[in-house]
CSV table of C-alpha atoms in Angstrom, one decimal:
chain,number,residue,atom,x,y,z
A,1,UNK,CA,-7.6,-42.0,24.1
A,2,UNK,CA,-9.7,-39.1,22.8
A,3,UNK,CA,-9.1,-37.5,19.4
A,4,UNK,CA,-9.6,-33.9,18.5
A,5,UNK,CA,-9.8,-32.1,15.1
A,6,UNK,CA,-7.8,-28.9,15.0
A,7,UNK,CA,-8.6,-26.7,11.9
A,8,UNK,CA,-5.5,-24.6,11.3
A,9,UNK,CA,-6.5,-21.4,9.5
A,10,UNK,CA,-4.1,-19.0,7.8
A,11,UNK,CA,-3.9,-16.3,5.1
A,12,UNK,CA,-2.1,-17.1,1.8
A,13,UNK,CA,0.2,-15.0,-0.2
A,14,UNK,CA,-2.1,-14.0,-3.0
A,15,UNK,CA,-2.0,-10.3,-4.1
A,16,UNK,CA,-3.6,-7.9,-3.9
A,17,UNK,CA,-6.1,-9.7,-1.8
A,18,UNK,CA,-5.2,-12.7,0.5
A,19,UNK,CA,-7.5,-15.7,0.7
A,20,UNK,CA,-8.2,-18.0,3.6
A,21,UNK,CA,-6.7,-21.5,3.7
A,22,UNK,CA,-7.1,-24.2,6.3
A,23,UNK,CA,-6.3,-27.9,7.0
A,24,UNK,CA,-7.1,-30.3,9.7
A,25,UNK,CA,-4.7,-31.8,12.3
A,26,UNK,CA,-5.8,-34.7,14.5
A,27,UNK,CA,-4.4,-34.7,18.0
A,28,UNK,CA,-4.8,-36.9,21.1
A,29,UNK,CA,-6.0,-35.9,24.5
A,30,UNK,CA,-6.2,-32.2,23.6
A,31,UNK,CA,-6.7,-29.8,26.5
A,32,UNK,CA,-8.6,-27.2,24.5
A,33,UNK,CA,-6.0,-24.5,25.3
A,34,UNK,CA,-4.1,-22.4,22.8
A,35,UNK,CA,-0.7,-23.2,24.4
A,36,UNK,CA,-1.2,-26.8,23.6
A,37,UNK,CA,-1.7,-26.3,19.9
A,38,UNK,CA,1.6,-27.3,18.3
A,39,UNK,CA,3.4,-25.4,15.6
A,40,UNK,CA,2.6,-26.9,12.2
A,41,UNK,CA,3.8,-26.4,8.6
A,42,UNK,CA,2.5,-26.3,5.0
A,43,UNK,CA,3.6,-26.1,1.4
A,44,UNK,CA,4.1,-22.4,0.8
A,45,UNK,CA,4.8,-23.1,-2.9
A,46,UNK,CA,1.1,-23.8,-3.3
A,47,UNK,CA,0.0,-20.6,-1.7
A,48,UNK,CA,2.4,-18.1,-3.3
A,49,UNK,CA,4.4,-17.9,0.0
A,50,UNK,CA,7.5,-19.9,-0.9
A,51,UNK,CA,9.5,-21.4,-3.8
A,52,UNK,CA,9.3,-25.1,-4.6
A,53,UNK,CA,12.9,-25.7,-3.7
A,54,UNK,CA,12.4,-24.5,-0.1
A,55,UNK,CA,8.7,-24.6,0.4
A,56,UNK,CA,8.0,-25.1,4.1
A,57,UNK,CA,6.3,-22.3,5.9
A,58,UNK,CA,5.3,-22.5,9.6
A,59,UNK,CA,1.9,-22.0,11.2
A,60,UNK,CA,2.0,-20.3,14.6
A,61,UNK,CA,-1.3,-20.7,16.6
A,62,UNK,CA,-2.5,-17.3,17.9
A,63,UNK,CA,-6.2,-17.8,18.8
A,64,UNK,CA,-8.5,-20.8,19.3
A,65,UNK,CA,-12.3,-21.1,19.1
A,66,UNK,CA,-14.6,-24.2,19.4
A,67,UNK,CA,-15.6,-25.4,16.0
A,68,UNK,CA,-19.4,-25.2,15.9
A,69,UNK,CA,-19.7,-27.6,12.9
A,70,UNK,CA,-17.6,-30.5,14.2
A,71,UNK,CA,-17.7,-32.9,17.1
A,72,UNK,CA,-14.5,-32.5,19.2
A,73,UNK,CA,-13.2,-29.8,16.9
A,74,UNK,CA,-11.5,-26.4,17.3
A,75,UNK,CA,-10.7,-23.5,14.9
A,76,UNK,CA,-7.1,-22.4,15.3
A,77,UNK,CA,-6.2,-19.0,13.8
A,78,UNK,CA,-2.5,-18.9,12.9
A,79,UNK,CA,0.2,-16.5,11.8
A,80,UNK,CA,2.5,-17.5,8.9
A,81,UNK,CA,6.2,-17.6,9.7
A,82,UNK,CA,9.0,-18.3,7.3
A,83,UNK,CA,11.1,-21.4,7.8
A,84,UNK,CA,13.5,-19.5,10.0
A,85,UNK,CA,10.7,-18.6,12.4
A,86,UNK,CA,10.5,-14.9,11.5
A,87,UNK,CA,7.2,-13.4,10.4
A,88,UNK,CA,6.4,-14.0,6.7
A,89,UNK,CA,6.1,-10.9,4.5
A,90,UNK,CA,2.4,-11.8,4.1
A,91,UNK,CA,1.8,-11.8,7.8
A,92,UNK,CA,-0.1,-8.6,8.6
A,93,UNK,CA,-0.8,-9.5,12.2
A,94,UNK,CA,2.9,-9.4,13.1
A,95,UNK,CA,3.0,-5.7,12.2
A,96,UNK,CA,0.5,-4.6,14.9
A,97,UNK,CA,2.1,-2.4,17.6
A,98,UNK,CA,-0.4,-2.9,20.4
A,99,UNK,CA,1.2,-5.2,23.0
A,100,UNK,CA,-0.9,-3.8,25.8
A,101,UNK,CA,-4.2,-4.2,24.0
A,102,UNK,CA,-5.0,-0.6,24.6
A,103,UNK,CA,-6.7,-0.3,21.2
A,104,UNK,CA,-10.2,-1.6,20.8
A,105,UNK,CA,-11.7,-2.2,17.4
A,106,UNK,CA,-15.2,-2.8,16.1
A,107,UNK,CA,-15.4,-3.8,12.5
A,108,UNK,CA,-18.6,-3.6,10.4
A,109,UNK,CA,-18.2,-6.3,7.7
A,110,UNK,CA,-20.4,-5.9,4.7
A,111,UNK,CA,-20.5,-8.7,2.0
A,112,UNK,CA,-22.7,-10.2,-0.7
A,113,UNK,CA,-24.2,-13.7,-0.7
A,114,UNK,CA,-23.2,-14.7,-4.2
A,115,UNK,CA,-24.9,-17.0,-6.7
A,116,UNK,CA,-22.0,-18.4,-8.6
A,117,UNK,CA,-24.2,-20.0,-11.3
A,118,UNK,CA,-25.3,-16.6,-12.6
A,119,UNK,CA,-22.3,-14.6,-11.1
A,120,UNK,CA,-24.6,-12.2,-9.4
A,121,UNK,CA,-25.8,-11.5,-5.8
A,122,UNK,CA,-28.4,-13.9,-4.4
A,123,UNK,CA,-31.9,-12.4,-5.3
A,124,UNK,CA,-30.8,-11.0,-8.7
A,125,UNK,CA,-32.5,-12.3,-11.8
A,126,UNK,CA,-30.4,-14.1,-14.4
A,127,UNK,CA,-30.7,-11.1,-16.7
A,128,UNK,CA,-30.7,-7.5,-15.7
A,129,UNK,CA,-31.4,-6.1,-12.2
A,130,UNK,CA,-34.1,-6.5,-9.6
A,131,UNK,CA,-37.2,-4.6,-10.4
A,132,UNK,CA,-37.4,-2.7,-7.1
A,133,UNK,CA,-34.0,-1.1,-7.4
A,134,UNK,CA,-31.9,-0.2,-4.4
A,135,UNK,CA,-33.5,0.8,-1.0
A,136,UNK,CA,-36.1,-1.8,0.1
A,137,UNK,CA,-33.5,-4.3,1.3
A,138,UNK,CA,-31.8,-2.4,4.1
A,139,UNK,CA,-32.8,-4.0,7.5
A,140,UNK,CA,-35.7,-5.5,5.6
A,141,UNK,CA,-38.1,-8.4,6.2
A,142,UNK,CA,-40.1,-10.5,3.7
A,143,UNK,CA,-39.2,-12.8,0.9
A,144,UNK,CA,-39.4,-10.0,-1.7
A,145,UNK,CA,-36.7,-8.1,0.2
A,146,UNK,CA,-34.5,-10.4,2.3
A,147,UNK,CA,-32.6,-13.0,0.4
A,148,UNK,CA,-30.6,-15.7,2.2
A,149,UNK,CA,-31.8,-15.1,5.7
A,150,UNK,CA,-31.4,-18.8,6.6
A,151,UNK,CA,-27.8,-18.6,5.5
A,152,UNK,CA,-26.8,-15.6,7.6
A,153,UNK,CA,-28.8,-16.8,10.6
A,154,UNK,CA,-26.9,-20.1,10.5
A,155,UNK,CA,-23.7,-18.1,10.3
A,156,UNK,CA,-24.6,-16.0,13.3
A,157,UNK,CA,-25.4,-19.0,15.4
A,158,UNK,CA,-22.1,-20.6,14.4
A,159,UNK,CA,-20.1,-17.5,15.3
A,160,UNK,CA,-21.8,-17.2,18.7
A,161,UNK,CA,-21.2,-20.9,19.4
A,162,UNK,CA,-17.6,-20.5,18.5
A,163,UNK,CA,-17.1,-17.6,20.8
A,164,UNK,CA,-16.6,-15.0,18.0
A,165,UNK,CA,-17.7,-11.7,19.4
A,166,UNK,CA,-20.4,-10.8,16.9
A,167,UNK,CA,-22.4,-7.8,18.2
A,168,UNK,CA,-25.0,-7.7,15.5
A,169,UNK,CA,-26.1,-8.4,12.0
A,170,UNK,CA,-28.4,-6.7,9.4
A,171,UNK,CA,-29.5,-6.8,5.8
A,172,UNK,CA,-27.7,-4.1,3.8
A,173,UNK,CA,-28.7,-1.6,1.1
A,174,UNK,CA,-28.3,-3.8,-2.0
A,175,UNK,CA,-30.1,-7.1,-2.9
A,176,UNK,CA,-28.3,-10.1,-1.3
A,177,UNK,CA,-26.0,-7.8,0.7
A,178,UNK,CA,-25.6,-8.4,4.5
A,179,UNK,CA,-23.4,-7.2,7.4
A,180,UNK,CA,-22.1,-8.5,10.6
A,181,UNK,CA,-20.3,-6.5,13.3
A,182,UNK,CA,-17.5,-7.8,15.5
A,183,UNK,CA,-15.7,-6.2,18.5
A,184,UNK,CA,-12.6,-7.1,20.5
A,185,UNK,CA,-10.2,-5.4,23.0
A,186,UNK,CA,-6.8,-5.5,21.4
A,187,UNK,CA,-6.0,-4.9,17.7
A,188,UNK,CA,-4.7,-8.4,17.0
A,189,UNK,CA,-7.6,-10.0,18.7
A,190,UNK,CA,-10.0,-7.9,16.7
A,191,UNK,CA,-8.4,-9.1,13.5
A,192,UNK,CA,-8.7,-12.7,14.7
A,193,UNK,CA,-12.4,-12.4,15.3
A,194,UNK,CA,-13.0,-10.9,11.8
A,195,UNK,CA,-11.0,-13.6,10.1
A,196,UNK,CA,-12.6,-16.5,11.9
A,197,UNK,CA,-16.0,-15.0,11.2
A,198,UNK,CA,-15.1,-14.7,7.6
A,199,UNK,CA,-13.9,-18.3,7.6
A,200,UNK,CA,-17.2,-19.5,9.1
A,201,UNK,CA,-19.2,-17.4,6.6
A,202,UNK,CA,-17.3,-19.0,3.6
A,203,UNK,CA,-17.6,-22.6,5.0
A,204,UNK,CA,-21.2,-22.1,6.0
A,205,UNK,CA,-22.2,-20.8,2.5
A,206,UNK,CA,-20.8,-24.0,0.9
A,207,UNK,CA,-23.8,-25.9,2.4
A,208,UNK,CA,-26.2,-23.7,0.4
A,209,UNK,CA,-24.3,-23.8,-2.8
A,210,UNK,CA,-23.3,-20.1,-2.4
A,211,UNK,CA,-20.1,-18.2,-2.1
A,212,UNK,CA,-19.2,-15.0,-0.3
A,213,UNK,CA,-18.2,-12.0,-2.4
A,214,UNK,CA,-15.9,-9.7,-0.4
A,215,UNK,CA,-15.2,-7.3,-3.3
A,216,UNK,CA,-15.9,-3.6,-2.5
A,217,UNK,CA,-17.8,-3.0,-5.7
A,218,UNK,CA,-18.9,-6.4,-7.2
A,219,UNK,CA,-21.6,-4.8,-9.3
A,220,UNK,CA,-19.2,-2.4,-10.9
A,221,UNK,CA,-20.0,1.1,-12.0
A,222,UNK,CA,-23.7,0.9,-11.2
A,223,UNK,CA,-26.0,2.7,-8.8
A,224,UNK,CA,-25.8,-0.2,-6.4
A,225,UNK,CA,-23.9,0.1,-3.1
A,226,UNK,CA,-20.5,-1.3,-2.6
A,227,UNK,CA,-19.3,-3.1,0.5
A,228,UNK,CA,-17.1,-1.6,3.2
A,229,UNK,CA,-15.7,-2.7,6.5
A,230,UNK,CA,-16.0,0.4,8.7
A,231,UNK,CA,-13.4,0.4,11.5
A,232,UNK,CA,-14.5,1.8,14.8
A,233,UNK,CA,-11.5,2.3,17.1
A,234,UNK,CA,-10.5,3.8,20.4
A,235,UNK,CA,-7.6,3.8,22.8
A,236,UNK,CA,-7.3,5.1,26.3
A,237,UNK,CA,-6.8,8.6,25.0
A,238,UNK,CA,-10.0,8.6,22.9
A,239,UNK,CA,-12.0,6.9,25.6
A,240,UNK,CA,-10.9,9.4,28.3
A,241,UNK,CA,-10.1,12.6,26.3
A,242,UNK,CA,-13.1,14.8,27.3
A,243,UNK,CA,-11.8,17.3,24.7
A,244,UNK,CA,-12.9,18.3,21.2
A,245,UNK,CA,-9.4,19.5,20.6
A,246,UNK,CA,-7.8,16.1,21.2
A,247,UNK,CA,-10.3,14.5,18.8
A,248,UNK,CA,-9.6,17.0,16.1
A,249,UNK,CA,-5.8,16.6,16.5
A,250,UNK,CA,-6.1,12.8,16.2
A,251,UNK,CA,-8.4,13.2,13.1
A,252,UNK,CA,-5.9,15.6,11.6
A,253,UNK,CA,-3.1,13.1,12.1
A,254,UNK,CA,-4.7,11.0,9.4
A,255,UNK,CA,-4.6,13.7,6.8
A,256,UNK,CA,-0.9,13.5,5.8
A,257,UNK,CA,-1.0,9.7,5.5
A,258,UNK,CA,-4.1,9.2,3.4
A,259,UNK,CA,-2.0,7.2,0.8
A,260,UNK,CA,-0.5,4.9,3.5
A,261,UNK,CA,-4.0,4.1,4.8
A,262,UNK,CA,-5.6,3.5,1.4
A,263,UNK,CA,-2.7,1.2,0.4
A,264,UNK,CA,-3.8,-1.3,3.1
A,265,UNK,CA,-7.6,-0.6,3.1
A,266,UNK,CA,-8.4,-3.2,0.4
A,267,UNK,CA,-7.9,-3.6,-3.4
A,268,UNK,CA,-10.2,-1.9,-5.9
A,269,UNK,CA,-11.4,0.5,-3.2
A,270,UNK,CA,-11.3,3.3,-5.7
A,271,UNK,CA,-14.4,1.7,-7.3
A,272,UNK,CA,-16.2,2.2,-3.9
A,273,UNK,CA,-14.8,5.5,-2.6
A,274,UNK,CA,-16.3,7.7,-5.2
A,275,UNK,CA,-18.1,10.3,-3.0
A,276,UNK,CA,-21.4,8.6,-3.7
A,277,UNK,CA,-23.3,6.0,-1.6
A,278,UNK,CA,-22.3,7.3,1.8
A,279,UNK,CA,-18.5,7.5,1.0
A,280,UNK,CA,-16.0,10.2,0.7
A,281,UNK,CA,-13.8,10.4,-2.5
A,282,UNK,CA,-10.7,8.3,-2.3
A,283,UNK,CA,-8.6,11.3,-3.2
A,284,UNK,CA,-10.0,13.5,-0.4
A,285,UNK,CA,-9.9,13.5,3.4
A,286,UNK,CA,-12.5,14.8,5.8
A,287,UNK,CA,-14.0,14.2,9.2
A,288,UNK,CA,-17.1,15.4,10.9
A,289,UNK,CA,-19.6,14.7,13.6
A,290,UNK,CA,-22.3,12.2,12.5
A,291,UNK,CA,-21.1,12.6,8.9
A,292,UNK,CA,-21.4,9.3,6.9
A,293,UNK,CA,-20.0,11.0,3.9
A,294,UNK,CA,-16.7,11.8,5.6
A,295,UNK,CA,-13.5,9.7,5.7
A,296,UNK,CA,-13.7,9.6,9.5
A,297,UNK,CA,-17.0,10.0,11.3
A,298,UNK,CA,-17.1,11.3,14.9
A,299,UNK,CA,-20.1,9.4,16.4
A,300,UNK,CA,-22.7,11.6,18.0
A,301,UNK,CA,-22.5,9.3,21.0
A,302,UNK,CA,-18.9,10.3,21.5
A,303,UNK,CA,-19.8,14.0,21.5
A,304,UNK,CA,-22.8,13.6,23.8
A,305,UNK,CA,-20.6,11.6,26.2
A,306,UNK,CA,-18.3,14.7,26.6
A,307,UNK,CA,-15.9,13.8,23.9
A,308,UNK,CA,-15.1,10.4,25.4
A,309,UNK,CA,-15.6,7.5,23.0
A,310,UNK,CA,-14.4,6.3,19.7
A,311,UNK,CA,-13.9,7.2,16.0
A,312,UNK,CA,-15.1,5.5,12.8
A,313,UNK,CA,-12.9,5.2,9.8
A,314,UNK,CA,-15.3,4.6,6.9
A,315,UNK,CA,-12.8,4.1,4.2
A,316,UNK,CA,-11.7,0.4,4.7
A,317,UNK,CA,-13.1,-1.9,2.0
A,318,UNK,CA,-14.9,-5.2,2.7
A,319,UNK,CA,-11.9,-7.2,1.3
A,320,UNK,CA,-9.3,-5.4,3.5
A,321,UNK,CA,-7.2,-7.3,6.0
A,322,UNK,CA,-8.3,-6.2,9.5
A,323,UNK,CA,-4.8,-6.9,10.8
A,324,UNK,CA,-3.2,-4.4,8.3
A,325,UNK,CA,-6.0,-1.9,8.7
A,326,UNK,CA,-5.6,-2.0,12.5
A,327,UNK,CA,-1.8,-1.8,12.4
A,328,UNK,CA,-2.0,1.3,10.2
A,329,UNK,CA,-4.6,3.0,12.4
A,330,UNK,CA,-2.6,2.2,15.6
A,331,UNK,CA,0.5,3.7,14.0
A,332,UNK,CA,-1.3,6.9,13.0
A,333,UNK,CA,-3.1,7.5,16.3
A,334,UNK,CA,0.1,6.8,18.3
A,335,UNK,CA,1.9,9.4,16.2
A,336,UNK,CA,-0.7,12.1,16.9
A,337,UNK,CA,0.6,15.0,18.9
A,338,UNK,CA,-2.0,15.3,21.7
């Protein structure tokens, strides 16, 4: 009788930013299929998702990936349900209205490798700031520029081995800052891939004595870049429009609901969306072709392809929940009068 390790992963109820949780279930003669992953439960009173007197919450498996770090192991992404089987209030995935997977999302996840001993990014001195300032680190090479390459290369290999659809990685603008990009067809699946990639990043960093800092502005009010999670998105309308007018109408549909988007785009995003460092101000809305200082960028590739392609919302923060971000974008685009 063979034994398999299933690592059930879920999002807790912490506010304003949810954290990843996971625990291992050992099963016999497992098929490797999602349908054969049983429902499970956990103590919601320990994750701010239930009261102690009625603490059971349910874990509903929604995606499965081979576990690259374990023999006979799988990563099982789950949704949290209340004990009555309804979606828990913390469950952003259940709010996505994209049953036909018409929406495609590519997320650009920025983050810092973090040295917890000095509470600064990897590559920072114990006191003060790096001598070279900001700039030399973007897409850099060399020990004086790129910090933690072995960590992010290990993470990339694990993601690819797990079947997470990572489409690229690069060093980012600040010291110790990196980025990976994921893509999936279907808004819910896109969120699954981001969360499993985040889980692998956190678990992998443990081996190096590091942590991952997802905060959008971990260095505070300094002249160092923050971290975002740009959301590239399309549906059949955007992919087939062939019309500048259609694109402008969809972009304009975002203007009246700026507040609703910012509410789910990540905590402390006001520290990042200042109008500096390739961002638009959090209080303003704009869009433009190839404009990295706009709220929504219309990629030049979309225009050159005859207005058939995608849009990029540059406002989501690095700590945002891709499920909630995708759900809000889907709702707005579906409400556009085109």
